[in-house]
Amino acid sequence: MPPVAPRSGDAIFTSVERVNAELFTLTYGAIVRQLLTDLEEVDEVNKQLDQMGYNIGIRLIDEFLAKSNVSRCVDFKETAEVIAKVGFKMFLGVTATVTNWDADGTTCSLVLEDNPLVDFVELPDTCQGLYYCNILSGVIRGALEMVSMKTEVTWIRDMLRGDDAFEMQVKLLKQVPEEYPYKDDE
Amino acid sequence: MPPVAPRSGDAIFTSVERVNAELFTLTYGAIVRQLLTDLEEVDEVNKQLDQMGYNIGIRLIDEFLAKSNVSRCVDFKETAEVIAKVGFKMFLGVTATVTNWDADGTTCSLVLEDNPLVDFVELPDTCQGLYYCNILSGVIRGALEMVSMKTEVTWIRDMLRGDDAFEMQVKLLKQVPEEYPYKDDE
């Protein structure tokens, strides 16, 4: 039997169960507001959003692999393209652009022009240090760790800070030997 | 010109922007876990989820009215049906059943057999008092308050507690005079 072809992000997005984007956006906004109230320090909120994203990412990767028919990527370049074109589309309904590769092929940027997380969001002056979308970078870090790639994900551009797009830099730190991807305590 | 007919929940759900339901479910799970860690007391978490839902509901009602073409409901009975058939469908992709009306027509139940919020969720023994879906009751309370109905919403059945469905009791406390539905500080 020939191998099953990977499915496009569009095809998957159409076929999976979905909820209203505005509900998601407002729910996410409610989390951020809650964390700002509970934790007070913006840096702590950034850390917490990243950790929440990580916890989501290590589970979402299962759904991604199950629904997308994507098999092992040959290298980090292919991985980045798959995240941008299939992963983002499948979960958020938008696609990202991969750009700004370094010479080694171990660092690149994912650029989002459209980001459902920030619809209707404006940051007050008191939140200037906040990385509002830090959950996204956490999700990517968590998901990649489950397929043996340790990465560091940092925000380079942020429309809520006045930039013209969202840009995350993804840096491959090391490729760890493949292990059984589930942790007993998760 | 004839009045625009209200749109069905299905039609609206197909036309609005959506995100992957699993991402929403896991994100919501991450909120609840976060609140349990930060607040420790289950009662406090219930209160906080309800408040977050309320804050979401008072904004979501705008999207609902804008997209659904639903105009003023003639009475609370019609309101309950609209929430169950149009509101739930539009935001969560599922419908609820309205049942258990009292003689006055001021109290009823909304019953959900399918609830995307709780996919993959199991509560540990330490969370037995938790109303995991309390955000939903808060959303309904908040949304109804914006259309001049003060309600009390309580959980009667909860599948995470071993019941055979989710059942919320919605009690109309009073119908307040119509006011401009936006608050300056929101």
XYZ file of C-alpha atoms in Angstrom:
372
model
C 0.000 0.000 0.000
C 1.429 3.439 -0.808
C 2.073 5.670 2.195
C -0.739 8.006 3.119
C -0.013 11.509 1.834
C 0.176 14.330 4.360
C -3.003 16.378 4.365
C -3.072 20.088 3.760
C -3.724 22.436 6.660
C -6.909 23.603 4.929
C -8.282 20.097 4.530
C -7.573 19.234 8.160
C -8.949 22.506 9.450
C -12.201 21.886 7.598
C -12.535 18.380 8.979
C -11.745 18.839 12.675
C -14.153 19.981 15.362
C -14.009 23.683 15.912
C -15.313 26.376 18.196
C -16.024 30.033 17.533
C -12.818 32.055 17.264
C -14.214 34.976 19.226
C -15.042 32.707 22.148
C -11.473 31.447 22.049
C -10.065 34.970 21.821
C -12.138 36.213 24.732
C -11.345 33.130 26.795
C -7.657 33.625 26.185
C -8.015 37.290 27.086
C -9.704 36.258 30.319
C -6.738 34.021 31.186
C -4.244 36.791 30.607
C -6.262 39.246 32.640
C -6.584 36.684 35.412
C -2.857 36.021 35.480
C -2.112 39.747 35.569
C -4.374 40.074 38.585
C -3.036 37.001 40.387
C 0.658 37.295 39.640
C 1.032 41.085 39.403
C 4.497 40.936 37.795
C 4.392 41.027 33.984
C 7.506 38.821 33.809
C 5.762 36.180 35.887
C 2.755 36.314 33.567
C 5.033 35.828 30.552
C 6.603 32.810 32.244
C 3.248 31.346 33.170
C 1.760 31.770 29.689
C 4.813 30.060 28.235
C 4.445 27.178 30.689
C 0.731 26.824 29.922
C 1.551 26.772 26.237
C 4.210 24.138 26.812
C 1.710 21.920 28.633
C -0.741 22.352 25.768
C 1.916 21.731 23.121
C 3.036 18.409 24.552
C -0.541 17.175 24.167
C -1.550 18.945 20.976
C 1.274 17.239 19.080
C -0.660 13.962 19.361
C -3.696 15.446 17.663
C -1.459 17.022 15.098
C 0.308 13.773 14.200
C -2.939 11.807 14.219
C -4.875 14.179 11.976
C -2.200 15.502 9.633
C -0.599 12.259 8.409
C 2.688 14.118 8.647
C 5.482 11.661 9.282
C 9.012 12.377 10.427
C 10.384 15.553 8.858
C 13.779 15.171 7.203
C 15.242 18.239 8.855
C 14.477 21.328 10.897
C 13.710 23.289 7.724
C 10.914 20.943 6.812
C 9.703 20.966 10.408
C 9.426 24.742 10.377
C 7.449 24.695 7.130
C 5.083 22.068 8.488
C 4.438 24.095 11.651
C 3.823 27.233 9.604
C 1.624 25.775 6.897
C -0.091 22.789 8.525
C 0.128 23.330 12.289
C -0.996 26.941 12.453
C -3.700 26.334 9.884
C -4.977 23.256 11.664
C -5.283 24.876 15.063
C -5.775 28.597 14.526
C -7.022 28.709 10.951
C -4.176 30.963 9.782
C -0.800 30.241 8.215
C 2.617 31.595 9.068
C 5.573 32.413 6.836
C 9.000 30.913 7.526
C 11.825 33.361 7.016
C 15.144 34.724 8.331
C 17.047 31.438 8.300
C 20.545 31.558 9.666
C 23.463 30.001 7.768
C 23.357 26.761 9.846
C 19.675 26.147 9.197
C 19.055 25.971 12.938
C 17.323 29.316 13.519
C 14.382 30.787 11.655
C 11.410 33.041 12.161
C 7.717 32.258 11.964
C 5.819 35.350 10.890
C 2.097 35.773 11.474
C 0.228 38.626 9.826
C -3.087 37.463 11.165
C -3.440 36.234 14.724
C -6.845 35.326 16.162
C -5.456 35.593 19.697
C -5.260 39.371 19.551
C -8.555 40.398 17.980
C -9.958 43.329 19.995
C -6.878 43.395 22.242
C -5.164 46.593 23.267
C -2.589 46.586 26.003
C -2.792 49.256 28.674
C 0.409 51.134 29.503
C 0.872 49.067 32.642
C 1.393 45.926 30.549
C 4.171 47.123 28.288
C 6.497 44.232 29.105
C 3.833 41.631 28.434
C 4.247 39.077 25.680
C 0.550 38.597 25.221
C 0.892 35.660 22.830
C 3.513 33.848 24.872
C 1.249 30.829 25.008
C 1.953 30.295 21.290
C 5.708 30.162 21.699
C 5.170 27.739 24.582
C 2.972 25.495 22.446
C 5.637 25.300 19.748
C 8.385 24.587 22.253
C 6.303 21.863 23.927
C 5.178 20.241 20.696
C 8.706 20.169 19.252
C 10.121 18.713 22.426
C 7.770 15.744 21.986
C 9.331 15.067 18.596
C 12.832 15.260 20.032
C 13.717 18.856 19.244
C 14.748 21.119 22.081
C 14.129 24.690 21.009
C 14.134 28.220 22.322
C 11.305 30.387 21.026
C 11.417 34.171 21.430
C 9.312 37.039 20.158
C 11.043 39.393 17.745
C 8.044 41.419 16.577
C 4.677 41.904 18.210
C 1.797 43.897 16.733
C 0.555 44.721 20.223
C 3.852 46.559 20.682
C 3.391 48.487 17.471
C 5.259 46.179 15.073
C 3.843 45.339 11.653
C 3.547 41.574 12.278
C 4.094 38.862 14.865
C 7.478 37.205 14.533
C 8.740 34.340 16.645
C 12.321 33.232 16.404
C 12.681 29.472 16.753
C 16.163 28.276 17.579
C 16.985 24.570 17.519
C 19.167 23.925 20.554
C 19.590 20.193 20.150
C 17.947 17.171 18.707
C 17.570 14.723 21.548
C 17.464 10.963 20.915
C 13.935 9.791 20.177
C 12.100 8.560 23.228
C 8.633 7.341 23.939
C 6.811 10.664 23.725
C 4.501 10.348 26.692
C 5.319 11.110 30.251
C 3.631 9.015 32.886
C 2.653 12.010 34.948
C 0.940 13.878 32.144
C -38.120 45.991 3.495
C -39.141 42.836 5.354
C -37.269 42.210 8.603
C -34.176 40.029 8.321
C -34.957 36.503 9.486
C -32.952 35.111 12.389
C -30.264 32.746 11.179
C -29.978 29.165 12.359
C -27.162 28.207 14.724
C -25.795 25.878 12.049
C -25.659 28.574 9.405
C -23.931 31.007 11.730
C -21.497 28.420 13.017
C -20.458 27.616 9.455
C -19.914 31.255 8.584
C -17.977 32.574 11.595
C -14.246 32.276 12.151
C -13.343 29.249 14.161
C -10.405 27.612 15.871
C -9.667 23.962 16.555
C -11.825 22.608 19.368
C -9.002 20.612 20.907
C -6.862 23.722 21.198
C -9.758 25.427 22.953
C -10.315 22.454 25.249
C -6.664 22.231 26.212
C -6.417 25.988 26.681
C -9.419 25.940 28.952
C -7.906 23.019 30.849
C -4.730 25.020 31.283
C -6.719 27.887 32.805
C -8.431 25.632 35.291
C -5.167 23.977 36.253
C -3.564 27.386 36.660
C -6.361 28.648 38.875
C -6.199 25.513 41.018
C -2.480 26.119 41.530
C -2.793 29.845 42.207
C -5.935 29.923 44.308
C -5.716 26.517 46.039
C -9.339 26.586 47.280
C -11.769 24.869 44.904
C -14.537 27.292 45.902
C -12.355 30.200 44.896
C -11.668 28.560 41.547
C -15.403 28.107 40.977
C -15.949 31.769 41.759
C -13.145 32.883 39.498
C -14.302 30.747 36.550
C -17.774 32.165 36.929
C -16.390 35.708 36.965
C -14.244 35.048 33.890
C -17.301 33.655 32.139
C -19.318 36.700 33.125
C -16.677 39.007 31.645
C -16.712 36.968 28.447
C -20.515 36.853 28.300
C -20.975 40.604 28.501
C -18.833 40.922 25.366
C -19.904 37.793 23.500
C -23.503 38.986 23.461
C -22.491 41.674 20.947
C -21.133 39.096 18.532
C -24.200 37.000 19.106
C -26.640 39.813 18.329
C -24.596 41.002 15.352
C -24.255 37.587 13.721
C -27.523 35.895 14.602
C -30.071 38.517 13.506
C -31.993 37.537 16.610
C -34.031 40.473 17.800
C -35.721 40.969 21.141
C -37.209 37.713 22.470
C -40.839 37.953 23.514
C -40.277 36.207 26.816
C -37.834 34.195 28.900
C -39.027 30.954 27.265
C -38.006 32.164 23.865
C -34.735 33.466 25.286
C -33.892 30.054 26.709
C -34.598 28.360 23.379
C -32.435 30.848 21.525
C -29.534 30.289 23.914
C -29.873 26.528 23.602
C -30.319 26.270 19.853
C -28.518 29.301 18.437
C -26.096 30.482 21.135
C -24.525 27.148 22.036
C -24.352 26.120 18.404
C -22.786 29.383 17.338
C -20.044 29.356 19.928
C -19.384 25.744 20.866
C -20.820 23.890 17.893
C -23.269 21.890 20.026
C -26.891 22.448 20.976
C -28.595 22.213 24.344
C -32.077 21.078 25.287
C -34.381 23.294 27.326
C -36.356 21.407 29.943
C -37.670 21.361 33.513
C -39.673 24.585 33.330
C -41.285 25.693 36.559
C -44.938 26.787 36.636
C -44.061 30.511 36.459
C -41.932 30.128 33.379
C -39.002 31.784 35.170
C -36.786 28.767 35.827
C -35.624 26.134 33.369
C -32.728 23.822 32.679
C -30.303 23.789 29.790
C -29.081 20.240 29.205
C -25.892 19.460 27.293
C -25.120 15.901 26.274
C -22.020 16.905 24.393
C -19.628 19.452 25.817
C -16.353 20.292 24.065
C -14.974 21.800 27.266
C -14.552 18.433 28.939
C -13.000 16.265 26.238
C -10.147 14.254 27.811
C -10.881 15.716 31.251
C -10.899 13.635 34.393
C -10.966 15.275 37.772
C -8.587 14.019 40.445
C -10.054 13.268 43.875
C -8.676 16.529 45.222
C -10.990 18.505 42.929
C -14.297 16.983 43.879
C -15.983 20.305 44.669
C -14.913 21.841 41.376
C -17.485 22.996 38.841
C -15.162 22.566 35.926
C -17.522 24.209 33.427
C -18.395 27.145 35.631
C -17.183 29.486 32.922
C -20.253 28.488 30.872
C -22.736 29.448 33.542
C -20.861 32.731 33.932
C -21.068 33.413 30.195
C -24.832 32.907 30.218
C -25.298 35.080 33.274
C -23.148 37.841 31.748
C -24.758 37.699 28.326
C -28.294 37.769 29.737
C -27.472 40.677 32.001
C -26.572 42.707 28.896
C -30.077 42.129 27.549
C -31.640 43.207 30.826
C -32.186 39.832 32.472
C -30.656 39.234 35.875
C -30.288 35.491 36.327
C -28.817 32.948 38.663
C -27.236 29.965 36.942
C -26.385 26.804 38.877
C -25.182 23.343 37.940
C -27.636 20.523 38.602
C -25.878 17.695 36.791
C -22.236 17.367 35.777
C -20.779 14.462 33.811
C -17.411 15.006 35.491
C -19.183 14.174 38.735
C -20.657 11.015 37.296
C -23.999 12.361 36.052
C -25.375 11.391 32.657
C -25.412 14.926 31.232
C -24.569 18.533 32.015
C -27.547 20.447 33.330
C -27.566 24.122 34.226
C -30.534 25.643 35.971
C -31.225 29.181 34.815
C -33.435 31.208 37.118
C -34.717 34.610 36.034
C -34.406 36.883 39.050
C -35.636 40.086 37.492
C -35.920 41.856 34.227
C -34.184 45.181 34.647
C -35.138 48.216 32.566
C -33.286 48.316 29.273
C -30.102 50.363 29.381
C -27.349 51.113 26.973
C -25.585 47.754 27.024
C -21.980 48.931 27.171
C -20.122 49.934 30.265
C -17.491 52.622 29.905
C -14.931 50.658 31.828
C -15.172 47.492 29.701
